[in-house]
Short mmCIF file of C-alpha atoms in Angstrom, two decimals:
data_model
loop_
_atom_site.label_atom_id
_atom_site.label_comp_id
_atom_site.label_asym_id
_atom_site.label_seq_id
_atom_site.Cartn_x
_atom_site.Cartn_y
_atom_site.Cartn_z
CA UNK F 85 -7.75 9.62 10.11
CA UNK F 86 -6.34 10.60 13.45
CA UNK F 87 -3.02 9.05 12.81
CA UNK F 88 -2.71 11.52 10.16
CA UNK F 89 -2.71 14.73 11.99
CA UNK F 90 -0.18 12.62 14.92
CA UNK F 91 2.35 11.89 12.30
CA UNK F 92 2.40 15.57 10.47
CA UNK F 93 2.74 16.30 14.02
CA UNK F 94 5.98 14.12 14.76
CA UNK F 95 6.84 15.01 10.91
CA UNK F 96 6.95 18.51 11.31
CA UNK F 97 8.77 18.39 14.84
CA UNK F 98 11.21 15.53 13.60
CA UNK F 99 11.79 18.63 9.92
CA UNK F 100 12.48 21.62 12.72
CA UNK F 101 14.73 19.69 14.62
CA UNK F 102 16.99 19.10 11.82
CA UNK F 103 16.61 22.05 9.95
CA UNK F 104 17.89 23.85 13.40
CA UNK F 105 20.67 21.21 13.37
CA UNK F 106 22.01 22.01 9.83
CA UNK F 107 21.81 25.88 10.69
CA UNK F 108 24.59 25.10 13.61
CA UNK F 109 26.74 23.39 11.25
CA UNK F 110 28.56 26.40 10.07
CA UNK F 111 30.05 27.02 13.79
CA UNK F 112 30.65 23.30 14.34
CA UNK F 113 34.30 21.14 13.93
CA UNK F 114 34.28 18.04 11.74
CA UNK F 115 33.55 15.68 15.06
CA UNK F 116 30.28 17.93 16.09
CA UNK F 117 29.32 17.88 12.20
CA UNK F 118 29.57 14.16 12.27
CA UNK F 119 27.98 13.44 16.12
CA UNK F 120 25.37 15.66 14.38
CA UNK F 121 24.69 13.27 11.85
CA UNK F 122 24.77 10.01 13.63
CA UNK F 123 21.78 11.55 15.92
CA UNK F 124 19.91 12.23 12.88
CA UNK F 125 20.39 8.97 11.74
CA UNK F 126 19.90 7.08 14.68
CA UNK F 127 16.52 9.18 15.49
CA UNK F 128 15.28 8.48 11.61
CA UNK F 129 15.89 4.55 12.36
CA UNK F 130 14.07 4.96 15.59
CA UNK F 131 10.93 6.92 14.18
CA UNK F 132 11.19 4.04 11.41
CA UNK F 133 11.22 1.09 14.41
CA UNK F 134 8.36 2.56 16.46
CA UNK F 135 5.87 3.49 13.25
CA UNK F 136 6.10 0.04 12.33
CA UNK F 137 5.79 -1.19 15.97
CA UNK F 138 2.85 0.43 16.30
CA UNK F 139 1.00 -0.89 13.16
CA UNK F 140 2.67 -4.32 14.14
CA UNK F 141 0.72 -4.06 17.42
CA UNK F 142 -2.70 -3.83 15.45
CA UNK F 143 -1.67 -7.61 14.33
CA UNK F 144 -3.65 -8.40 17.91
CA UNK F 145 -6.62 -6.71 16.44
CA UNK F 146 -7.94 -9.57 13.42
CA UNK F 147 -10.38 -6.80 12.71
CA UNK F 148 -7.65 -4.03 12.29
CA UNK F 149 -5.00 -6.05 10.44
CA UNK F 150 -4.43 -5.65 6.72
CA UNK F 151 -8.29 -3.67 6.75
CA UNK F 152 -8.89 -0.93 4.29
CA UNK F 153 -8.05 1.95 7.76
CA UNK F 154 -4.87 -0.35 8.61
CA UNK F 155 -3.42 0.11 4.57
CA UNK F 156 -4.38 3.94 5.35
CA UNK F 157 -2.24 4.04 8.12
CA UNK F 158 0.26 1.98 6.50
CA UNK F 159 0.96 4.72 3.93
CA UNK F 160 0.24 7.80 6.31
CA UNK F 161 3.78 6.00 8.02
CA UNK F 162 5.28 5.44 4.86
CA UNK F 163 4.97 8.85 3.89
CA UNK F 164 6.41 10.50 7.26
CA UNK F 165 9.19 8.08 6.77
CA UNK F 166 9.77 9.56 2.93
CA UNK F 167 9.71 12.95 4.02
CA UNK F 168 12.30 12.36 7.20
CA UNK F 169 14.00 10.58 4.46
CA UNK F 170 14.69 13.64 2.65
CA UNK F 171 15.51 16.02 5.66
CA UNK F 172 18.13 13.38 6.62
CA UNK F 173 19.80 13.23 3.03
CA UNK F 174 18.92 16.74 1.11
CA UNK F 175 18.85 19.34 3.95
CA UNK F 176 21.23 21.74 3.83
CA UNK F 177 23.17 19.24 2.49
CA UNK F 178 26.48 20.26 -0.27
CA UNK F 179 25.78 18.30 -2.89
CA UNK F 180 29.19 16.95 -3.46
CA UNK F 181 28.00 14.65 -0.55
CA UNK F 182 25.10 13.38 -2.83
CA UNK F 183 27.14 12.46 -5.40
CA UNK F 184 30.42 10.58 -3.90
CA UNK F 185 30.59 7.45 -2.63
CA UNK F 186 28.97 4.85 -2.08
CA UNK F 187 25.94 7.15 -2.40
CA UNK F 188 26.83 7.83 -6.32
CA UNK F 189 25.41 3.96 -6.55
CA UNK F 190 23.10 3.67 -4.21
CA UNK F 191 20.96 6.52 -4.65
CA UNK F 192 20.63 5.97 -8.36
CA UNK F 193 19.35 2.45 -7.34
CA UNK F 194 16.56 3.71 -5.26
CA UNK F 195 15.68 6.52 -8.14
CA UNK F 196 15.24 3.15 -10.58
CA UNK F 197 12.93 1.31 -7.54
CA UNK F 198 11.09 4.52 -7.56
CA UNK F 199 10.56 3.95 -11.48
CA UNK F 200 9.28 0.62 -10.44
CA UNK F 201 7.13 1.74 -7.49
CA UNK F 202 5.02 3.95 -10.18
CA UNK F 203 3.79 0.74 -12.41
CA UNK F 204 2.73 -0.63 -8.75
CA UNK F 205 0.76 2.25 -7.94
CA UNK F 206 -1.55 2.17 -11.36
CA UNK F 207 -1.64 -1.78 -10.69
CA UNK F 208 -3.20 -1.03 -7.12
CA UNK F 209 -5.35 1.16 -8.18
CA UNK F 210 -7.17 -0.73 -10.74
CA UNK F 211 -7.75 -3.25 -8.35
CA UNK F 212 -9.29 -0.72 -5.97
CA UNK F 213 -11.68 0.00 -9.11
CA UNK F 214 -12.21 -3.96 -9.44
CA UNK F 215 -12.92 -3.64 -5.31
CA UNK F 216 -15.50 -1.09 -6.44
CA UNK F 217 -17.11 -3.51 -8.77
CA UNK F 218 -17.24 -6.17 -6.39
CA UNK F 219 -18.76 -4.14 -3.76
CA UNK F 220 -21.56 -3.04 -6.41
CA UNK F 221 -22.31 -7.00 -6.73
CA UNK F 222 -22.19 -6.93 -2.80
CA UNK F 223 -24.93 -3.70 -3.23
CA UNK F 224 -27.60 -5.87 -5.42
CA UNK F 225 -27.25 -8.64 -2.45
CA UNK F 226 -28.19 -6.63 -0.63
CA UNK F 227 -31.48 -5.13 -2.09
CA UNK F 228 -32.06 -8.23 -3.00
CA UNK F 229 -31.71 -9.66 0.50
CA UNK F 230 -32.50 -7.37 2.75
CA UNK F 231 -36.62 -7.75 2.72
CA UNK F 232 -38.69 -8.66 5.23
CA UNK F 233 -40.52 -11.42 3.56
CA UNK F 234 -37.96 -13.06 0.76
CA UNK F 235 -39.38 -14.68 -1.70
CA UNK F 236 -38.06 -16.75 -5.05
CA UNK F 237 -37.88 -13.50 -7.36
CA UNK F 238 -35.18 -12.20 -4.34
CA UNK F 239 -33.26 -15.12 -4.36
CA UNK F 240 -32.72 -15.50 -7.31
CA UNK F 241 -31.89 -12.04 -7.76
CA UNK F 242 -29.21 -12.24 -5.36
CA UNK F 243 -28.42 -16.08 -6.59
CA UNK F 244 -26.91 -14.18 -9.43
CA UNK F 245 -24.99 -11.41 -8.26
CA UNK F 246 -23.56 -13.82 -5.75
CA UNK F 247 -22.05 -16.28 -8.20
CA UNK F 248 -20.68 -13.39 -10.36
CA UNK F 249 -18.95 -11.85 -6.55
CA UNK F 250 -17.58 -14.88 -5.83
CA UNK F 251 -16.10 -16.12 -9.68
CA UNK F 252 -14.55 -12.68 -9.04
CA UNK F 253 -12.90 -13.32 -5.87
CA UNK F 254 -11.73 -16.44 -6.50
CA UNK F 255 -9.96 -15.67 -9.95
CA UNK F 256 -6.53 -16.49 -10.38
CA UNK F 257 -4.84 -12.48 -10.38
CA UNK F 258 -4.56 -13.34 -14.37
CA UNK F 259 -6.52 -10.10 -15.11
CA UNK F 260 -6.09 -8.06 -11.95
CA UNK F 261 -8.77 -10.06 -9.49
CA UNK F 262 -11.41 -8.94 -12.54
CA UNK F 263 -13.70 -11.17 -14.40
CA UNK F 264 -16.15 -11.74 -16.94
CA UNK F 265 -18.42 -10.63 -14.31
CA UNK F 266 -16.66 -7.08 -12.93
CA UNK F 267 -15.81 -4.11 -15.62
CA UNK F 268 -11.83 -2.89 -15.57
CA UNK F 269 -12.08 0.49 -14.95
CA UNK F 270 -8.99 2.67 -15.54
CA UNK F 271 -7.18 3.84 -12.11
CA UNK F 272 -8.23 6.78 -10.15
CA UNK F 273 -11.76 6.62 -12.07
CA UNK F 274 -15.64 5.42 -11.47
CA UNK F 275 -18.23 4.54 -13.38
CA UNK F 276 -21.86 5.44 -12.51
CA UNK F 277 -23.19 9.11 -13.11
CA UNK F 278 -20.76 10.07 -16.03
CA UNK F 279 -20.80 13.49 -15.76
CA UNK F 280 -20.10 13.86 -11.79
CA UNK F 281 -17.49 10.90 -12.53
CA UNK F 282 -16.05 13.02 -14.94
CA UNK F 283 -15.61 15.81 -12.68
CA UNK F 284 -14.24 13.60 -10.21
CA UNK F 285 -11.42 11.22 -11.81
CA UNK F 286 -10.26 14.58 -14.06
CA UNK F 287 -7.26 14.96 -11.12
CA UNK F 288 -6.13 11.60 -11.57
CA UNK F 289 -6.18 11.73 -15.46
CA UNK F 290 -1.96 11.17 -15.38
CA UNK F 291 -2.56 8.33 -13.24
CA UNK F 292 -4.74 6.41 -15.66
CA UNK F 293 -3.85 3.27 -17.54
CA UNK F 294 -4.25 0.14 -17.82
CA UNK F 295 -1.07 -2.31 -17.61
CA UNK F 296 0.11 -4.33 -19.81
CA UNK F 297 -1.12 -7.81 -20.25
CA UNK F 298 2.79 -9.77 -19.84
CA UNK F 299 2.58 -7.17 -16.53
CA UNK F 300 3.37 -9.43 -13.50
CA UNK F 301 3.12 -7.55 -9.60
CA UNK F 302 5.16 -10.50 -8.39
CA UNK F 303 7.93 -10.09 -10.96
CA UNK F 304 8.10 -6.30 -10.77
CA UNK F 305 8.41 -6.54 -6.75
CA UNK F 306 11.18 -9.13 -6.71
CA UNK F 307 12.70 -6.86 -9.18
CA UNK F 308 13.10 -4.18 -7.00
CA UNK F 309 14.20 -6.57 -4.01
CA UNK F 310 16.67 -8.30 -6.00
CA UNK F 311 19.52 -6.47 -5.38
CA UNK F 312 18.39 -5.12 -1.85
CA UNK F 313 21.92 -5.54 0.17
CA UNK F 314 22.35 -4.07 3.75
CA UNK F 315 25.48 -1.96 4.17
CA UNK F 316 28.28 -3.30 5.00
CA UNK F 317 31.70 -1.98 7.37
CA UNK F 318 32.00 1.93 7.35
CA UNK F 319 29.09 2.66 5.45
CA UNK F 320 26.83 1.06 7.45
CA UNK F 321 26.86 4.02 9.79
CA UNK F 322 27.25 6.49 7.57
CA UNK F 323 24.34 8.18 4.85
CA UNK F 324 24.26 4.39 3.00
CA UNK F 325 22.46 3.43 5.67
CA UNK F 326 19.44 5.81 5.76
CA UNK F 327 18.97 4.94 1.67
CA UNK F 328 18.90 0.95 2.11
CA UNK F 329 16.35 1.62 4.56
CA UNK F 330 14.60 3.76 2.79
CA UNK F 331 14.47 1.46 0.04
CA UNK F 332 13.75 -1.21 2.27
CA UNK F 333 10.25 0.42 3.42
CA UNK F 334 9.37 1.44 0.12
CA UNK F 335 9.57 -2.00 -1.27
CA UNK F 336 8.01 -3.58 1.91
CA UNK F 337 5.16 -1.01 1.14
CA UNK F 338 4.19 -1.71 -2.36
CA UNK F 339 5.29 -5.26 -1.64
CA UNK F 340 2.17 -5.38 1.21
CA UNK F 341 -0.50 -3.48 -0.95
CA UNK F 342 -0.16 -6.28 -3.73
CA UNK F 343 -0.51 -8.58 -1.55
CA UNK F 344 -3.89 -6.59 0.25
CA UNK F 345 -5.18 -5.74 -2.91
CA UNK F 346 -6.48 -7.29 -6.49
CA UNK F 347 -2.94 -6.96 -8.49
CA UNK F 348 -2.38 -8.58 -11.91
CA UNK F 349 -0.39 -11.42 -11.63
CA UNK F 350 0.62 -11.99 -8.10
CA UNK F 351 1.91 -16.07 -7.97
CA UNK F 352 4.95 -16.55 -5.88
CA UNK F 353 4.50 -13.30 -4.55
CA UNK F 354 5.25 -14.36 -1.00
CA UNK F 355 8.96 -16.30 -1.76
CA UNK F 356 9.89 -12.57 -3.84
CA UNK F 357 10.66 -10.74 -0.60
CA UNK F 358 13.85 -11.30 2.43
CA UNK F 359 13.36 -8.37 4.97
CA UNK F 360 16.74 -7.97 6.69
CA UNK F 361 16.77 -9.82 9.83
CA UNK F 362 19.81 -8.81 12.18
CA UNK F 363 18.67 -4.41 12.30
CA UNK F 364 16.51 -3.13 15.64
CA UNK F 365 14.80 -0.67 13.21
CA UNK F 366 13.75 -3.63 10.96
CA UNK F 367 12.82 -6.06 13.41
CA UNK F 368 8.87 -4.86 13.53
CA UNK F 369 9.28 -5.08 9.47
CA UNK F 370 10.35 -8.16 9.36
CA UNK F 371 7.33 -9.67 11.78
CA UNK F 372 4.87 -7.97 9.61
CA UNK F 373 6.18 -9.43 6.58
CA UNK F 374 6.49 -12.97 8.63
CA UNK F 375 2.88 -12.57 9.42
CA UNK F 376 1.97 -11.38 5.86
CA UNK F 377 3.70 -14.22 3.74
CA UNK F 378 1.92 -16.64 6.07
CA UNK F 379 -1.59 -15.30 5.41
CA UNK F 380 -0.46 -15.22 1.67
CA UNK F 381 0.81 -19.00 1.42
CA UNK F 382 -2.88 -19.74 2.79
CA UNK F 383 -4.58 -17.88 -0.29
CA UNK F 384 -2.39 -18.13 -2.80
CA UNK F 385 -2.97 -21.53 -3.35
CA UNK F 386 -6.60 -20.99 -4.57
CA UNK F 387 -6.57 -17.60 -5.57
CA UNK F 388 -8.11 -14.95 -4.08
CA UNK F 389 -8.76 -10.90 -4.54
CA UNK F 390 -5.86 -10.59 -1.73
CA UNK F 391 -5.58 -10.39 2.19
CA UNK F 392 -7.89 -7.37 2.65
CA UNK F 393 -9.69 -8.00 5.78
CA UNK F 394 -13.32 -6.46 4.21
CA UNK F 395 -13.10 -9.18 0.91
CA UNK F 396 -12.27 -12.08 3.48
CA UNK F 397 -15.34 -11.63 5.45
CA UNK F 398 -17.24 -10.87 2.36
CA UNK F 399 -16.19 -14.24 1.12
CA UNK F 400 -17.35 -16.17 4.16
CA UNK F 401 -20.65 -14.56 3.63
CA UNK F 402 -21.37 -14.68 0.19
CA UNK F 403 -20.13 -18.47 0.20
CA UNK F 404 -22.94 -19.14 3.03
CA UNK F 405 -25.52 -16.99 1.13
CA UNK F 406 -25.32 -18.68 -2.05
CA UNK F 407 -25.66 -22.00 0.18
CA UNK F 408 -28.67 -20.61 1.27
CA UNK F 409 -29.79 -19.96 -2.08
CA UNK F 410 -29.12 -23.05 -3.61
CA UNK F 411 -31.51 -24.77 -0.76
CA UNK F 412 -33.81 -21.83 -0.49
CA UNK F 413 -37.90 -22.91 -0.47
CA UNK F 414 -40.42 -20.33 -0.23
CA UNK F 415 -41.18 -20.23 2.58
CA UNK F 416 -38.20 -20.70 4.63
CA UNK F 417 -37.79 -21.28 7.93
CA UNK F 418 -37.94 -17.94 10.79
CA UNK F 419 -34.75 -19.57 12.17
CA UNK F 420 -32.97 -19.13 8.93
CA UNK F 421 -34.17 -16.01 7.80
CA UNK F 422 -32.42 -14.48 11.36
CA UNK F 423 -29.73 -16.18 10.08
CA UNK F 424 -29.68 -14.29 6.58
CA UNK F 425 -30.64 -10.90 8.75
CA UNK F 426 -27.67 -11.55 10.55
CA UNK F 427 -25.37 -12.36 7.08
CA UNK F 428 -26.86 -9.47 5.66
CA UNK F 429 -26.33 -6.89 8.25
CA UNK F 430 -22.77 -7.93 8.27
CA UNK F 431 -22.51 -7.46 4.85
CA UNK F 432 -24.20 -4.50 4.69
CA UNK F 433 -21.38 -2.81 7.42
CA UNK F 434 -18.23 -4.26 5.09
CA UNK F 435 -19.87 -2.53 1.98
CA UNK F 436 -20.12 0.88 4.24
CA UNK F 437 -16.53 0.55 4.97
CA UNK F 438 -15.52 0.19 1.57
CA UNK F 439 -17.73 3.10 0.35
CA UNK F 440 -15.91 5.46 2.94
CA UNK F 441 -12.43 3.59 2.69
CA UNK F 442 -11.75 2.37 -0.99
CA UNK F 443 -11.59 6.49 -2.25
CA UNK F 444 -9.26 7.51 0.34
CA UNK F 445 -7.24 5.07 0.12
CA UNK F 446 -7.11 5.53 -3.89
CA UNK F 447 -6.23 8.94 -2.63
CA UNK F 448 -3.71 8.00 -0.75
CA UNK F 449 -1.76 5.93 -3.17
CA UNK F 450 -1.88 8.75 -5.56
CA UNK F 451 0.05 11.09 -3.57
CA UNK F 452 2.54 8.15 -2.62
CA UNK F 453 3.09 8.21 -6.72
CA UNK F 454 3.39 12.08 -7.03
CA UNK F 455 5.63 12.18 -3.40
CA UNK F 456 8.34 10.00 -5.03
CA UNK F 457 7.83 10.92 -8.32
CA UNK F 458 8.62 14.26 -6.45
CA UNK F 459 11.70 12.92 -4.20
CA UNK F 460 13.37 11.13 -7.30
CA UNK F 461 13.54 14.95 -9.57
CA UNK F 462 14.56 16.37 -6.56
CA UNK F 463 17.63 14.00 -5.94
CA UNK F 464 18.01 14.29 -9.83
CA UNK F 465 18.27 18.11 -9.33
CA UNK F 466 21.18 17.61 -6.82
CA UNK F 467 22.89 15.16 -8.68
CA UNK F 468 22.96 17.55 -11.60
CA UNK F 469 24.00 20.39 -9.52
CA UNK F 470 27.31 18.33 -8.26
CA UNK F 471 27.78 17.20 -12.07
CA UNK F 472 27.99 21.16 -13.38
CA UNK F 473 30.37 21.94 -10.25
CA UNK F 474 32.29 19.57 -10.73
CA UNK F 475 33.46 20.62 -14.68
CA UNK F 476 36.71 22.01 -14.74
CA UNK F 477 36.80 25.37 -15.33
CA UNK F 478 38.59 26.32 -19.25
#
């Protein structure tokens, strides 16, 4: 994606500039150490503001928004945000500043979300694999459909394949989004050609698992915004404030790909999450999740595979080919088989999408697991180095 290479860009520029910073701070007074910080922390809330902004801005686009390349953006910002994260906390940092207050409870809250986060992750995941299945349904439509002459052997053909898309689409989120009618695949994995499918899920082999049945997306994300307080007086512009928002986008993350993507158990997932309403750098947050929860409240009510902007089209059309099927007489009409060209072209471009976007994507929420799975031993480490030097000495 191109938004990929402009964010390791601002990444990498955003890392240099404070790793520069922290090599100063050795010749600096307490005052410069501290005017230091407050520009790192005011340009981290800024970077935060204007990613957001900009995916806010594809809201204008209905094509764009909440898409399989608009999630991929979403986590190419979440990640640059994760990783300024870290050079604002851990760089150069003693760790005795780690581990006093209020950061002594804060960070050990966002190390349990992280916990949290990981259960999300293999949730999403199988309902990218259920995605898969449903695009495979899609796929016999197709062949079925996509003839020049269509006769009742075709129809009926895609009749069938139809019925079983749509029972999937429409399930309540009790399994995931799956039904009778769509395998459960384990995350990270395909089914198809078993040997190259072997080859290919063996990376993800620590990522695979189903969840439990009692599992619930909705429960597990109010979980982890429960307890989701702003800072408050002093600490409000001091290194508090870079962990709440941290925490904030990493719950506003997972919190939007349940919501995109077949999740088990997702009712009342749109009352389970307050963005913070009165900070600049949450302002664009706040709109998207607005925007999201009223898309959701739409849905929800007669449940749906999620807000992905590929399975809402393909609903519309598989809806109005079935239609067609259940009236179809050989030999229909010219008019109406322009009509079914035109359904089936359509579909035909959503299924592309998904073949070059669903993998990715998987991808990419695989290294959002192993990034904080990453960030949390690493803010273990320094926790544990403050711990030893701060034994007394026999």
């Amino acid at each position: 994606m191109p938004a990929t290479t402009e964010n390791n860009h601002n990444q990498g520029s955003f890392l240099g500039r404070i790793s520069i910073r922290r090599n100063q701070v050795m010749s600096m007074s307490m005052d410069g150490i501290h005017n230091t910080e407050c520009e790192e922390m005011e340009l981290f809330q800024r970077h935060v503001a204007e990613r957001f902004a900009e995916l806010l801005s594809c809201t204008d686009e209905p094509e764009a928004f909440m898409s399989i390349g608009w999630l991929r953006k979403l986590l190419d910002e979440f990640l640059c945000c994760e990783a300024e994260f870290k050079a604002v906390i851990l760089m150069g940092r003693d760790p005795f500043q780690i581990a006093k207050p209020p950061l002594d409870k804060l960070l050990p809250e966002l190390l349990d979300r992280i916990i949290k986060s990981l259960d999300v992750c293999n949730a999403v995941s199988l309902g990218i694999d259920s995605l898969r299945n449903i695009q495979r349904l899609a796929e016999i439509v197709l062949s079925a459909l996509d003839q020049t002459l269509i006769g009742d052997g075709q129809v009926r053909r895609a009749k069938k394949a139809l019925s079983t898309l749509l029972s999937a689409m429409l399930h309540e989120d009790k399994d995931g989004g799956i039904t009778k009618g769509t395998e459960r695949n384990r995350s990270f994995g395909r089914r198809g050609n078993k040997d190259k499918d072997r080859s290919a899920a063996a990376p993800f082999r620590s990522l695979s698992w189903t969840m439990p049945k009692n599992w619930s997306a909705a429960k597990q994300i109010h979980a982890m915004s429960s307890n989701l307080a702003a800072p408050r007086g002093n600490e409000s512009s001091g290194l508090a404030l870079p962990v709440f928002i941290m925490n904030t986008v990493l719950v506003f993350i997972l919190w939007t790909l349940v919501a995109a993507l077949p999740c088990q158990e997702r009712s009342g997932l749109g009352t389970h999450f307050q963005m913070p309403r009165n900070l600049s750098w949450a302002q664009p947050i706040t709109a998207l999740q607005e925007r999201i929860s009223e898309e959701w409240k739409k849905k929800e009510k007669k449940g749906t595979v999620g807000l992905l902007e590929e399975m809402q089209k393909m609903e519309k059309i598989a809806q109005w080919l079935l239609d067609f099927a259940d009236s179809f007489q050989f030999p229909a009409e010219a008019d109406k088989l322009e009509e079914v060209k035109a359904q089936v072209e359509e579909l035909a471009d959503i299924c592309r999408k998904m073949e070059e976007g669903l993998e990715p994507l998987q991808l990419q929420i695989r290294e959002v697991f192993h990034r904080v799975v990453r960030t949390r031993t690493e803010f273990l480490h320094v926790l544990d180095q403050a711990a030893k030097l701060n034994i007394p000495t026999s």
